[in-house]
mmCIF file of C-alpha atoms in Angstrom:
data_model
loop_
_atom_site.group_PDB
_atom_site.id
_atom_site.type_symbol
_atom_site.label_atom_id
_atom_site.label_comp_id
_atom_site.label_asym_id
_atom_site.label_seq_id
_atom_site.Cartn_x
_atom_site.Cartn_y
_atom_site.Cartn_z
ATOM 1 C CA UNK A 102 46.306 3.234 -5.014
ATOM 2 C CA UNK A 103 46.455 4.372 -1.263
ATOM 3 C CA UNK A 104 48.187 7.857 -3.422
ATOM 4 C CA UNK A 105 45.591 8.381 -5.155
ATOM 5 C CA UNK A 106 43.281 10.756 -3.340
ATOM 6 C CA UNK A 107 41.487 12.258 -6.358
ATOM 7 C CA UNK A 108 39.633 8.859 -7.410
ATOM 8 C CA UNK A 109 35.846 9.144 -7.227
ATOM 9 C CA UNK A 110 35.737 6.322 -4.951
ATOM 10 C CA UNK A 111 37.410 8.154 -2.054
ATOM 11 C CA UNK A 112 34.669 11.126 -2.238
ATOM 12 C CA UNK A 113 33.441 11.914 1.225
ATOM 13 C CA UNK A 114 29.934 9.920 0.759
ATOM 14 C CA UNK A 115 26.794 10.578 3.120
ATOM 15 C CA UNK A 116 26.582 7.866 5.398
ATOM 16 C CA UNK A 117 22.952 6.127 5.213
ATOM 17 C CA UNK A 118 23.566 3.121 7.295
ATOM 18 C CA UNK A 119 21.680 4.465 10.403
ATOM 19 C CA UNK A 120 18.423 5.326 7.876
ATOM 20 C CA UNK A 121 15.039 3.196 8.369
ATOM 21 C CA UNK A 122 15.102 -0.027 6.753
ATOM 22 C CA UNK A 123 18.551 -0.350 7.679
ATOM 23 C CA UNK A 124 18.806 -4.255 8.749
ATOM 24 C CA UNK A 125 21.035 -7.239 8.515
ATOM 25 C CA UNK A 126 22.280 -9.022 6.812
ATOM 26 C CA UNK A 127 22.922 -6.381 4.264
ATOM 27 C CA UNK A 128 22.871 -3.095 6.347
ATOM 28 C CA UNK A 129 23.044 -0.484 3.710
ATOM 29 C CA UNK A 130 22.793 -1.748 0.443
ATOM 30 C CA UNK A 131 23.433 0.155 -2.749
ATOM 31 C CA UNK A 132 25.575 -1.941 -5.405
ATOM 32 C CA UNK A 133 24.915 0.354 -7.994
ATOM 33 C CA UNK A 134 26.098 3.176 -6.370
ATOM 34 C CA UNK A 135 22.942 5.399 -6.744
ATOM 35 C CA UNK A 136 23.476 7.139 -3.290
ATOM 36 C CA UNK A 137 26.909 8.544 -4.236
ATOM 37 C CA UNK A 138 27.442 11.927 -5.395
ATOM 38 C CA UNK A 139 30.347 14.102 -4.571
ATOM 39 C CA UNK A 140 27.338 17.219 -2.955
ATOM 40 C CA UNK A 141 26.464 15.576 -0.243
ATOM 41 C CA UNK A 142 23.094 17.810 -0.716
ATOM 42 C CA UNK A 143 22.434 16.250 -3.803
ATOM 43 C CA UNK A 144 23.227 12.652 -2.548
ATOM 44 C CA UNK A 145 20.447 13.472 1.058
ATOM 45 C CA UNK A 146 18.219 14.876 -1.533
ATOM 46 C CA UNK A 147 18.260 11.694 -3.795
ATOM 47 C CA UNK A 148 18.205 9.193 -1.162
ATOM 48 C CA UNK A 149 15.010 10.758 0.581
ATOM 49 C CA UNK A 150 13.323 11.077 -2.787
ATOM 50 C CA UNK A 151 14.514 6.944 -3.479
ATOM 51 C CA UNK A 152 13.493 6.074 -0.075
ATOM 52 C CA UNK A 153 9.661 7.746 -0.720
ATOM 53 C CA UNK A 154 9.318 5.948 -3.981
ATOM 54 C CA UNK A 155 10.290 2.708 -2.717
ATOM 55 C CA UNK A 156 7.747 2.754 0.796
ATOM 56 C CA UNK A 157 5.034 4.100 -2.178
ATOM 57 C CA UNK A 158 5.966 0.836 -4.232
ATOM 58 C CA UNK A 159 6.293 -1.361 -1.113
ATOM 59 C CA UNK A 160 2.806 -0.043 -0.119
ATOM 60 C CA UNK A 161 1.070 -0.408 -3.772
ATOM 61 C CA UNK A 162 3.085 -3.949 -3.809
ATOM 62 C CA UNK A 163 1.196 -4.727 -0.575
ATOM 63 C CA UNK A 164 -2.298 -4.132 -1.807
ATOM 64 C CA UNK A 165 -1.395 -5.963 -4.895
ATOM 65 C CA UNK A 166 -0.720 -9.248 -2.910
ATOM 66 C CA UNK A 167 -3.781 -8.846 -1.074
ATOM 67 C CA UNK A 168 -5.552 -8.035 -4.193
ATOM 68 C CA UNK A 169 -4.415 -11.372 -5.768
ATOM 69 C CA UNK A 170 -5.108 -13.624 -2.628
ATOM 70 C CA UNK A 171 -8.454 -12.235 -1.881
ATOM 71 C CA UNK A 172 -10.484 -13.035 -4.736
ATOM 72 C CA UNK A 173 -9.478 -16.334 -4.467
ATOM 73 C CA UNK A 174 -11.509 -16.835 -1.376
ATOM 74 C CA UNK A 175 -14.055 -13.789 -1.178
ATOM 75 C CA UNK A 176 -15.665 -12.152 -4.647
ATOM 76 C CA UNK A 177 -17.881 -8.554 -4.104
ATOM 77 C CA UNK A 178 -21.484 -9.295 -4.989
ATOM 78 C CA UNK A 179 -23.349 -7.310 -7.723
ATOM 79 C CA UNK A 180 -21.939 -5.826 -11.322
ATOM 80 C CA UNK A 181 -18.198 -4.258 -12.377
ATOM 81 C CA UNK A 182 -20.242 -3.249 -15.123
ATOM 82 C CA UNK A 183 -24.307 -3.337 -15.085
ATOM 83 C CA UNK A 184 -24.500 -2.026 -18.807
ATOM 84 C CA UNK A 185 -22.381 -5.170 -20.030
ATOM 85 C CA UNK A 186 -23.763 -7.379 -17.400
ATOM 86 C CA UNK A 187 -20.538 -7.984 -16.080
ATOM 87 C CA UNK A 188 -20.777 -9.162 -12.534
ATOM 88 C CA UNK A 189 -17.813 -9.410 -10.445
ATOM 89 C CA UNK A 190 -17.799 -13.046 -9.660
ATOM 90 C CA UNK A 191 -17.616 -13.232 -13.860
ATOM 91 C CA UNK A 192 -14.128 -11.836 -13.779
ATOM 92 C CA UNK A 193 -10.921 -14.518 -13.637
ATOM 93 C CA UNK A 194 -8.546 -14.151 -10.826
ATOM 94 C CA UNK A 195 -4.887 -12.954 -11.935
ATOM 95 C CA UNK A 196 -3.426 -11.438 -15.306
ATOM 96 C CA UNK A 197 -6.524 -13.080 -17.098
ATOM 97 C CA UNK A 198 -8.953 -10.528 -15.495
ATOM 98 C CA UNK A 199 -7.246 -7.362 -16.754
ATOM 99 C CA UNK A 200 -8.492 -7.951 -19.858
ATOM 100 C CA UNK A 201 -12.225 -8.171 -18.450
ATOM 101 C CA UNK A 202 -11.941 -5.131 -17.253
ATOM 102 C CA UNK A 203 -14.179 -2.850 -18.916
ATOM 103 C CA UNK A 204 -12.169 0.519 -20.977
ATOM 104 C CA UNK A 205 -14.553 2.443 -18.700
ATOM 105 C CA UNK A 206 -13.102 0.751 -15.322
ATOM 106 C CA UNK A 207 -9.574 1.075 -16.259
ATOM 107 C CA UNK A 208 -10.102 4.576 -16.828
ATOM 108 C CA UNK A 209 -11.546 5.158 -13.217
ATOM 109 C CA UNK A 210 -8.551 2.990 -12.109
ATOM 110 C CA UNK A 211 -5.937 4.922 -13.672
ATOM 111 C CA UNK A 212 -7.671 8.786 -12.591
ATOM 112 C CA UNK A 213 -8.294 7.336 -8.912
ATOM 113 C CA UNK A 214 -3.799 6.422 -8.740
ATOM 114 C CA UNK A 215 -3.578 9.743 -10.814
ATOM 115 C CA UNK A 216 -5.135 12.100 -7.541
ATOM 116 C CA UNK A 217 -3.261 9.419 -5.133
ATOM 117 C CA UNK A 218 -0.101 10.455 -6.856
ATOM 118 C CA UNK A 219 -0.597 13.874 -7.183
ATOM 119 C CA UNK A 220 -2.083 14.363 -3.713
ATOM 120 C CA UNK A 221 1.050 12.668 -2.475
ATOM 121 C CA UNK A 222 3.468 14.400 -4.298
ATOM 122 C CA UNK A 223 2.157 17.348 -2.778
ATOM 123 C CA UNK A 224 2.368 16.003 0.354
ATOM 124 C CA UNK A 225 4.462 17.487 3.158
ATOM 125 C CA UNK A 226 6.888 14.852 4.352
ATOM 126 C CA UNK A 227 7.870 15.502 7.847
ATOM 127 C CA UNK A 228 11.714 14.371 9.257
ATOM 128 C CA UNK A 229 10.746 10.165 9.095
ATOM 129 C CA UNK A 230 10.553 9.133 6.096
ATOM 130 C CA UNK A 231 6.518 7.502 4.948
ATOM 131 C CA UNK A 232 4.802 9.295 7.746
ATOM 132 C CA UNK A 233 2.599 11.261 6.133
ATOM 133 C CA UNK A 234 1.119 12.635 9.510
ATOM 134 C CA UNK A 235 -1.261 9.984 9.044
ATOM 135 C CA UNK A 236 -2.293 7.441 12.436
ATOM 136 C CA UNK A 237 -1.632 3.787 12.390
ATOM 137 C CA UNK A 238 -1.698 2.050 9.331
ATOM 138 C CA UNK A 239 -2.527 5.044 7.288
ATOM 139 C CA UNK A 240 -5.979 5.800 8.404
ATOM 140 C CA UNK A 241 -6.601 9.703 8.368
ATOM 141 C CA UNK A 242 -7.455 11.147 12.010
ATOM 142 C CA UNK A 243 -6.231 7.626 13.642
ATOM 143 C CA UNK A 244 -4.273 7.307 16.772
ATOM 144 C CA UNK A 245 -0.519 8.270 15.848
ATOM 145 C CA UNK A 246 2.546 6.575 16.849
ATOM 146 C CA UNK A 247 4.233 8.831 19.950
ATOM 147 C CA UNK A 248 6.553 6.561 20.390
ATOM 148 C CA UNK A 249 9.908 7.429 18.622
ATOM 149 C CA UNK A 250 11.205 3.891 19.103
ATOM 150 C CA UNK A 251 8.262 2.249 18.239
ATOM 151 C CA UNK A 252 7.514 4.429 15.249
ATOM 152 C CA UNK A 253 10.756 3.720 13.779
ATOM 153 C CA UNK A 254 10.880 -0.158 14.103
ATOM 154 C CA UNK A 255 7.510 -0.146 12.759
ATOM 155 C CA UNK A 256 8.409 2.198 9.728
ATOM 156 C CA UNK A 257 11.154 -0.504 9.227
ATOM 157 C CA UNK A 258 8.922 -3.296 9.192
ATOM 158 C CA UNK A 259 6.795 -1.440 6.524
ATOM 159 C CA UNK A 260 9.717 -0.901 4.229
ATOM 160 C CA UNK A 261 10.682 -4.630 4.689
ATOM 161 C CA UNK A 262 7.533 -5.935 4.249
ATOM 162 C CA UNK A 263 7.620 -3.960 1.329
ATOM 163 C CA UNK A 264 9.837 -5.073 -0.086
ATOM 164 C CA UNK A 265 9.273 -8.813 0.313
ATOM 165 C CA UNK A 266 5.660 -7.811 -1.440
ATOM 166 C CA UNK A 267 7.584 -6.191 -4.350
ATOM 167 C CA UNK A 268 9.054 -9.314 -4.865
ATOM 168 C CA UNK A 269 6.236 -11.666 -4.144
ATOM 169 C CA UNK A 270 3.732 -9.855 -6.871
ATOM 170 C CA UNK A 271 6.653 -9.958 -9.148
ATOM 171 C CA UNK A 272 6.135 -14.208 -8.608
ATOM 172 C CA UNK A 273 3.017 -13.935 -8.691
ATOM 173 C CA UNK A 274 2.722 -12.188 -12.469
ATOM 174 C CA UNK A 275 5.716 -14.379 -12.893
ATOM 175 C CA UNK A 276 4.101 -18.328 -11.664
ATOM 176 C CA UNK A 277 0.639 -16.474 -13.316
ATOM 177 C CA UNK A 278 1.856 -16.039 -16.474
ATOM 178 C CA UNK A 279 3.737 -19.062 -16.781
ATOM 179 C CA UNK A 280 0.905 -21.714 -15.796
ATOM 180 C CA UNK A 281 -2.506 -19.410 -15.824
ATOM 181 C CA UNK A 282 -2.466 -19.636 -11.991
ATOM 182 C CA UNK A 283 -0.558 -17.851 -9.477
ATOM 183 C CA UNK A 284 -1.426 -20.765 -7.018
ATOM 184 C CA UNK A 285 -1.144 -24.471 -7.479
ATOM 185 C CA UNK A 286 0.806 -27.204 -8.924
ATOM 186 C CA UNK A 287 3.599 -26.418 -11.152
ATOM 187 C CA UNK A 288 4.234 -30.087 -12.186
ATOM 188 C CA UNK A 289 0.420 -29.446 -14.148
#
């Protein structure tokens, strides 16, 4: 083995363990091996194209556990749909209210990601990784981070955040779909 210099396991890989979102217990974690490539190009290119996808699915993840707790507590007042008479405090919390949803409303939903997608995929990403350019917490024109330091242990709270709300909305769906609730008492 220690002759055998030509295996693909020996390749001179990129090292991403000082990227954001970087933390123990794992450090760099990549059992599947996606980051290696023998161009190192290819292998920077692939990991900064990984690492946008998964802040943009950490980020949609986020809104999705907000958008499940919410309307537990707090429902909008007036109509999804006034021609169907379909007010918003009509609609079930959870994977139940999907199918409430009026053909009309999904379509809106589905153009409004569309322009988000496209509008970020045209976006110019700058050397960190999710800062759009944007200020705190996304909000166009808001004050930005200066702060090198600070921007970067924030940036790594977002992607771990994110990725504890990719899992939670997966258990949500999942405790949903199993007993009609994504709250409550499983024993019922």
């Amino acid at each position: 083995w220690a002759n055998y210099t030509d295996s693909p396991l020996r390749a001179d890989a990129t090292d991403f363990s000082k990227e954001l979102g970087v933390t123990p217990p794992l450090g760099f974690w990549d059992p599947l091996g996606f980051s290696k490539f023998e161009n190192t190009e290819l292998a920077k290119l692939q990991f900064k194209r990984r690492r946008i996808v998964e802040i943009q699915h950490g980020r949609v993840a986020m809104l999705a556990c907000i958008g499940y707790i919410v309307p537990e507590y707090v429902r909008f007042p007036g109509y999804c749909s006034p021609s169907m008479n379909l007010a918003f405090t009509d609609i079930p919390n959870g994977l139940k209210g999907a199918a409430m949803v009026p053909l009309a409303g999904w379509l809106q939903i589905i153009t409004f990601v569309g322009i988000i997608e496209v509008l970020n995929l045209q976006a110019v990403q700058t050397d960190v990784l999710g800062d759009y350019g944007y200020g705190a917490f996304g909000i166009p024109y808001g004050k930005k981070i200066e702060d090198p330091e600070k921007k970067a242990k924030s940036l790594t709270a977002e992607i771990n955040n994110g990725r504890l709300a990719m899992m939670a909305i997966i258990g949500m769906f999942y405790q949903d779909g199993l007993t009609g609730s994504a709250w409550g008492d499983w024993a019922n």
